[in-house]
Amino acid sequence: KLVGHMVVGYILVVMAGIRITDMHGILGVYELPETVSIGFSFFVYVVLVNAFNLIDGVDGLAGGVGLIAALAYGAWLYLAGDVALSLLALVLAGALLGFLVFNTHPARIFMGDSGSLIIGAIIAVLAMKVVDHDTSRLPVQLREVAAPLFAMAAIAYPLVDTLRIFTYRTIKGASPFAADRNHIHHRLMDLGLGHRGTSGVLYLYAVVIIALSLLTRDWHPNVGLLV
């Protein structure tokens, strides 16, 4: 699967030119050299595709998180004047909303690798487009929001969980790709929240982080990143 992700990543980043060229001051970084931009964008794509695959362990979780991210990106891109990409995001949101009717606990259908990987791929493309899009047509208040922070906020849970689980497995000497029950959603399940409770808590987390990225727009990007 990883080889397949890398092939698709190469097609999107190198051949189609879908990449991040500017970090908008995050960690003091602004415009990226072309080679760095290609390498970083390729890495972002592979990470995000796998991140959505890794959180697909609770009924309704990956679909709901993907829905929230798609709505956030769709709204941002629409306000930025990119109707085509906004439509792509909203079509994904609509598809996920219909899917969630049957995927919430007790699930009658399941996403599987094919579903989570496709969602991750589309979200990765949208995230990179949000970061790299011209912000001049955004409302004045939104122009102050660091685009990379907003893009990360919309997918905060997949990013946090993937970073946490890869670090944990590496420290334990296990393969970062080995399956286990140490994901945050598994821990919440073990606390007795159940499928619906776990998904609900993580939906709320996603919305709160997105709201914080907007409310902290006047802060320095590095401070916003810490928040």
Short mmCIF file of C-alpha atoms in Angstrom, two decimals:
data_model
loop_
_atom_site.label_atom_id
_atom_site.label_comp_id
_atom_site.label_asym_id
_atom_site.label_seq_id
_atom_site.Cartn_x
_atom_site.Cartn_y
_atom_site.Cartn_z
CA LYS A 1 0.00 0.00 0.00
CA LEU A 2 2.78 2.42 0.87
CA VAL A 3 4.29 2.04 -2.60
CA GLY A 4 0.90 2.81 -4.10
CA HIS A 5 0.57 5.93 -1.94
CA MET A 6 3.99 7.08 -3.07
CA VAL A 7 3.12 6.60 -6.74
CA VAL A 8 -0.10 8.60 -6.39
CA GLY A 9 1.75 11.21 -4.34
CA TYR A 10 4.33 11.58 -7.12
CA ILE A 11 1.58 12.03 -9.71
CA LEU A 12 -0.24 14.67 -7.66
CA VAL A 13 2.76 16.60 -6.34
CA VAL A 14 5.27 16.40 -9.19
CA MET A 15 3.14 15.90 -12.29
CA ALA A 16 -0.01 17.81 -11.29
CA GLY A 17 1.84 20.46 -9.27
CA ILE A 18 -0.38 20.18 -6.19
CA ARG A 19 2.02 21.28 -3.50
CA ILE A 20 2.74 23.67 -0.65
CA THR A 21 4.99 26.55 -1.71
CA ASP A 22 4.69 28.87 1.30
CA MET A 23 4.39 28.23 5.05
CA HIS A 24 3.12 31.76 5.86
CA GLY A 25 5.62 32.30 8.68
CA ILE A 26 5.05 29.04 10.57
CA LEU A 27 8.30 28.37 12.49
CA GLY A 28 9.75 31.38 10.69
CA VAL A 29 9.40 29.74 7.28
CA TYR A 30 7.85 31.53 4.34
CA GLU A 31 8.45 30.65 0.68
CA LEU A 32 9.86 27.15 0.14
CA PRO A 33 12.52 26.31 -2.47
CA GLU A 34 11.09 24.10 -5.21
CA THR A 35 12.89 20.92 -4.14
CA VAL A 36 11.88 21.43 -0.51
CA SER A 37 8.31 22.19 -1.57
CA ILE A 38 8.07 18.97 -3.59
CA GLY A 39 9.60 16.82 -0.85
CA PHE A 40 7.50 18.35 1.91
CA SER A 41 4.26 18.14 -0.08
CA PHE A 42 4.97 14.51 -0.94
CA PHE A 43 5.51 13.78 2.77
CA VAL A 44 2.30 15.62 3.72
CA TYR A 45 0.29 13.61 1.19
CA VAL A 46 1.58 10.23 2.39
CA VAL A 47 1.07 11.15 6.06
CA LEU A 48 -2.50 12.38 5.59
CA VAL A 49 -3.60 9.40 3.52
CA ASN A 50 -2.34 7.05 6.21
CA ALA A 51 -3.67 9.23 9.05
CA PHE A 52 -7.26 8.77 7.89
CA ASN A 53 -6.67 5.08 7.44
CA LEU A 54 -5.36 4.83 11.02
CA ILE A 55 -8.37 6.53 12.65
CA ASP A 56 -10.87 4.22 10.98
CA GLY A 57 -11.26 2.10 14.10
CA VAL A 58 -14.57 3.29 15.55
CA ASP A 59 -17.98 3.42 13.89
CA GLY A 60 -18.52 6.83 12.32
CA LEU A 61 -15.16 8.32 13.34
CA ALA A 62 -13.22 8.61 10.07
CA GLY A 63 -16.35 9.59 8.16
CA GLY A 64 -17.35 12.25 10.68
CA VAL A 65 -13.87 13.75 10.99
CA GLY A 66 -13.61 13.76 7.20
CA LEU A 67 -17.02 15.46 6.96
CA ILE A 68 -15.99 18.25 9.34
CA ALA A 69 -12.69 18.78 7.49
CA ALA A 70 -14.40 18.80 4.10
CA LEU A 71 -16.94 21.40 5.27
CA ALA A 72 -14.18 23.58 6.73
CA TYR A 73 -12.07 23.40 3.57
CA GLY A 74 -15.11 23.88 1.35
CA ALA A 75 -16.11 27.06 3.17
CA TRP A 76 -12.55 28.45 3.11
CA LEU A 77 -12.06 27.74 -0.61
CA TYR A 78 -15.47 29.18 -1.49
CA LEU A 79 -14.68 32.40 0.36
CA ALA A 80 -11.28 32.45 -1.36
CA GLY A 81 -13.06 32.39 -4.72
CA ASP A 82 -12.26 28.83 -5.81
CA VAL A 83 -15.70 27.46 -6.61
CA ALA A 84 -14.41 24.27 -8.29
CA LEU A 85 -12.35 23.10 -5.32
CA SER A 86 -15.07 24.20 -2.92
CA LEU A 87 -17.51 22.05 -4.87
CA LEU A 88 -15.14 19.08 -4.62
CA ALA A 89 -15.00 19.52 -0.84
CA LEU A 90 -18.77 19.84 -0.53
CA VAL A 91 -19.38 16.79 -2.74
CA LEU A 92 -17.09 14.82 -0.42
CA ALA A 93 -18.99 16.20 2.58
CA GLY A 94 -22.31 15.17 1.05
CA ALA A 95 -21.06 11.68 0.28
CA LEU A 96 -19.76 11.28 3.84
CA LEU A 97 -23.00 12.56 5.33
CA GLY A 98 -24.94 9.93 3.40
CA PHE A 99 -22.41 7.28 4.39
CA LEU A 100 -22.64 8.19 8.08
CA VAL A 101 -26.36 7.40 8.10
CA PHE A 102 -25.34 3.75 7.75
CA ASN A 103 -21.92 3.89 9.46
CA THR A 104 -22.87 5.29 12.87
CA HIS A 105 -23.06 2.70 15.63
CA PRO A 106 -24.28 0.07 15.18
CA ALA A 107 -22.74 0.29 11.72
CA ARG A 108 -24.45 -1.49 8.86
CA ILE A 109 -21.70 -0.73 6.36
CA PHE A 110 -17.98 -0.12 6.87
CA MET A 111 -15.48 2.18 5.21
CA GLY A 112 -12.52 -0.18 4.91
CA ASP A 113 -9.11 0.70 3.49
CA SER A 114 -10.46 1.69 0.08
CA GLY A 115 -12.80 4.26 1.62
CA SER A 116 -10.44 5.74 4.21
CA LEU A 117 -7.54 5.99 1.75
CA ILE A 118 -9.66 7.79 -0.86
CA ILE A 119 -10.95 10.21 1.78
CA GLY A 120 -7.40 10.80 2.99
CA ALA A 121 -6.21 11.47 -0.56
CA ILE A 122 -8.95 14.03 -1.27
CA ILE A 123 -8.47 15.71 2.12
CA ALA A 124 -4.70 15.88 1.51
CA VAL A 125 -5.25 17.62 -1.83
CA LEU A 126 -7.73 20.06 -0.29
CA ALA A 127 -5.43 20.79 2.65
CA MET A 128 -2.50 21.61 0.36
CA LYS A 129 -4.74 23.80 -1.79
CA VAL A 130 -5.96 25.69 1.28
CA VAL A 131 -2.37 26.35 2.38
CA ASP A 132 -1.23 27.44 -1.08
CA HIS A 133 -4.30 29.40 -2.20
CA ASP A 134 -4.34 33.14 -2.79
CA THR A 135 -6.03 34.72 0.24
CA SER A 136 -6.66 38.17 -1.25
CA ARG A 137 -10.37 37.42 -1.87
CA LEU A 138 -11.01 36.16 1.65
CA PRO A 139 -12.96 38.39 4.07
CA VAL A 140 -10.62 40.77 5.88
CA GLN A 141 -10.90 38.87 9.18
CA LEU A 142 -9.92 35.56 7.59
CA ARG A 143 -6.89 37.03 5.85
CA GLU A 144 -5.27 37.26 9.28
CA VAL A 145 -5.61 33.49 9.80
CA ALA A 146 -2.44 31.57 8.95
CA ALA A 147 -3.63 29.18 6.23
CA PRO A 148 -1.35 26.30 7.37
CA LEU A 149 -2.79 26.54 10.89
CA PHE A 150 -6.36 26.40 9.59
CA ALA A 151 -5.51 23.47 7.33
CA MET A 152 -3.95 21.56 10.24
CA ALA A 153 -6.78 22.49 12.61
CA ALA A 154 -9.37 20.91 10.31
CA ILE A 155 -7.54 17.57 10.53
CA ALA A 156 -6.11 17.97 14.02
CA TYR A 157 -7.23 14.59 15.37
CA PRO A 158 -5.77 12.44 12.55
CA LEU A 159 -2.51 14.40 12.78
CA VAL A 160 -2.24 14.24 16.58
CA ASP A 161 -3.15 10.56 16.76
CA THR A 162 -0.75 9.58 13.96
CA LEU A 163 2.14 11.53 15.49
CA ARG A 164 1.41 10.08 18.92
CA ILE A 165 1.06 6.47 17.78
CA PHE A 166 4.14 6.54 15.52
CA THR A 167 6.22 8.04 18.35
CA TYR A 168 4.88 5.49 20.85
CA ARG A 169 5.58 2.52 18.59
CA THR A 170 9.06 3.75 17.72
CA ILE A 171 9.95 4.17 21.42
CA LYS A 172 8.66 0.66 22.09
CA GLY A 173 10.80 -0.70 19.25
CA ALA A 174 7.77 -1.78 17.20
CA SER A 175 7.04 -1.01 13.57
CA PRO A 176 5.21 2.34 13.20
CA PHE A 177 2.78 0.55 10.90
CA ALA A 178 2.01 -2.35 13.26
CA ALA A 179 -1.63 -2.59 14.35
CA ASP A 180 -2.48 -2.16 18.04
CA ARG A 181 -5.11 -0.66 20.37
CA ASN A 182 -3.11 2.33 21.55
CA HIS A 183 -4.88 4.93 19.44
CA ILE A 184 -6.62 7.75 21.30
CA HIS A 185 -10.02 6.52 20.12
CA HIS A 186 -9.26 3.06 21.50
CA ARG A 187 -8.34 4.60 24.86
CA LEU A 188 -11.63 6.52 24.91
CA MET A 189 -13.48 3.30 24.10
CA ASP A 190 -11.72 1.59 27.00
CA LEU A 191 -12.97 4.37 29.30
CA GLY A 192 -16.48 3.24 28.49
CA LEU A 193 -17.54 5.93 26.04
CA GLY A 194 -18.56 3.45 23.37
CA HIS A 195 -18.60 4.06 19.63
CA ARG A 196 -21.06 6.96 19.68
CA GLY A 197 -19.48 8.66 22.69
CA THR A 198 -15.95 8.34 21.33
CA SER A 199 -16.90 9.67 17.92
CA GLY A 200 -18.90 12.51 19.51
CA VAL A 201 -16.00 13.61 21.72
CA LEU A 202 -13.60 13.64 18.77
CA TYR A 203 -16.09 15.49 16.56
CA LEU A 204 -16.32 18.16 19.27
CA TYR A 205 -12.52 18.26 19.52
CA ALA A 206 -12.29 18.86 15.76
CA VAL A 207 -14.79 21.73 15.86
CA VAL A 208 -13.10 23.35 18.89
CA ILE A 209 -9.65 23.25 17.28
CA ILE A 210 -11.00 24.79 14.06
CA ALA A 211 -12.68 27.53 16.11
CA LEU A 212 -9.44 28.20 18.01
CA SER A 213 -7.50 28.57 14.75
CA LEU A 214 -9.94 31.33 13.78
CA LEU A 215 -10.14 33.00 17.19
CA THR A 216 -6.33 33.21 17.50
CA ARG A 217 -5.91 34.85 14.07
CA ASP A 218 -4.28 37.94 15.61
CA TRP A 219 -1.63 35.87 17.39
CA HIS A 220 1.79 35.03 15.99
CA PRO A 221 1.53 31.84 13.88
CA ASN A 222 3.99 29.99 16.12
CA VAL A 223 1.87 30.72 19.20
CA GLY A 224 -1.21 29.58 17.34
CA LEU A 225 0.60 26.36 16.42
CA LEU A 226 1.27 25.64 20.10
CA VAL A 227 -2.40 26.23 20.93
#
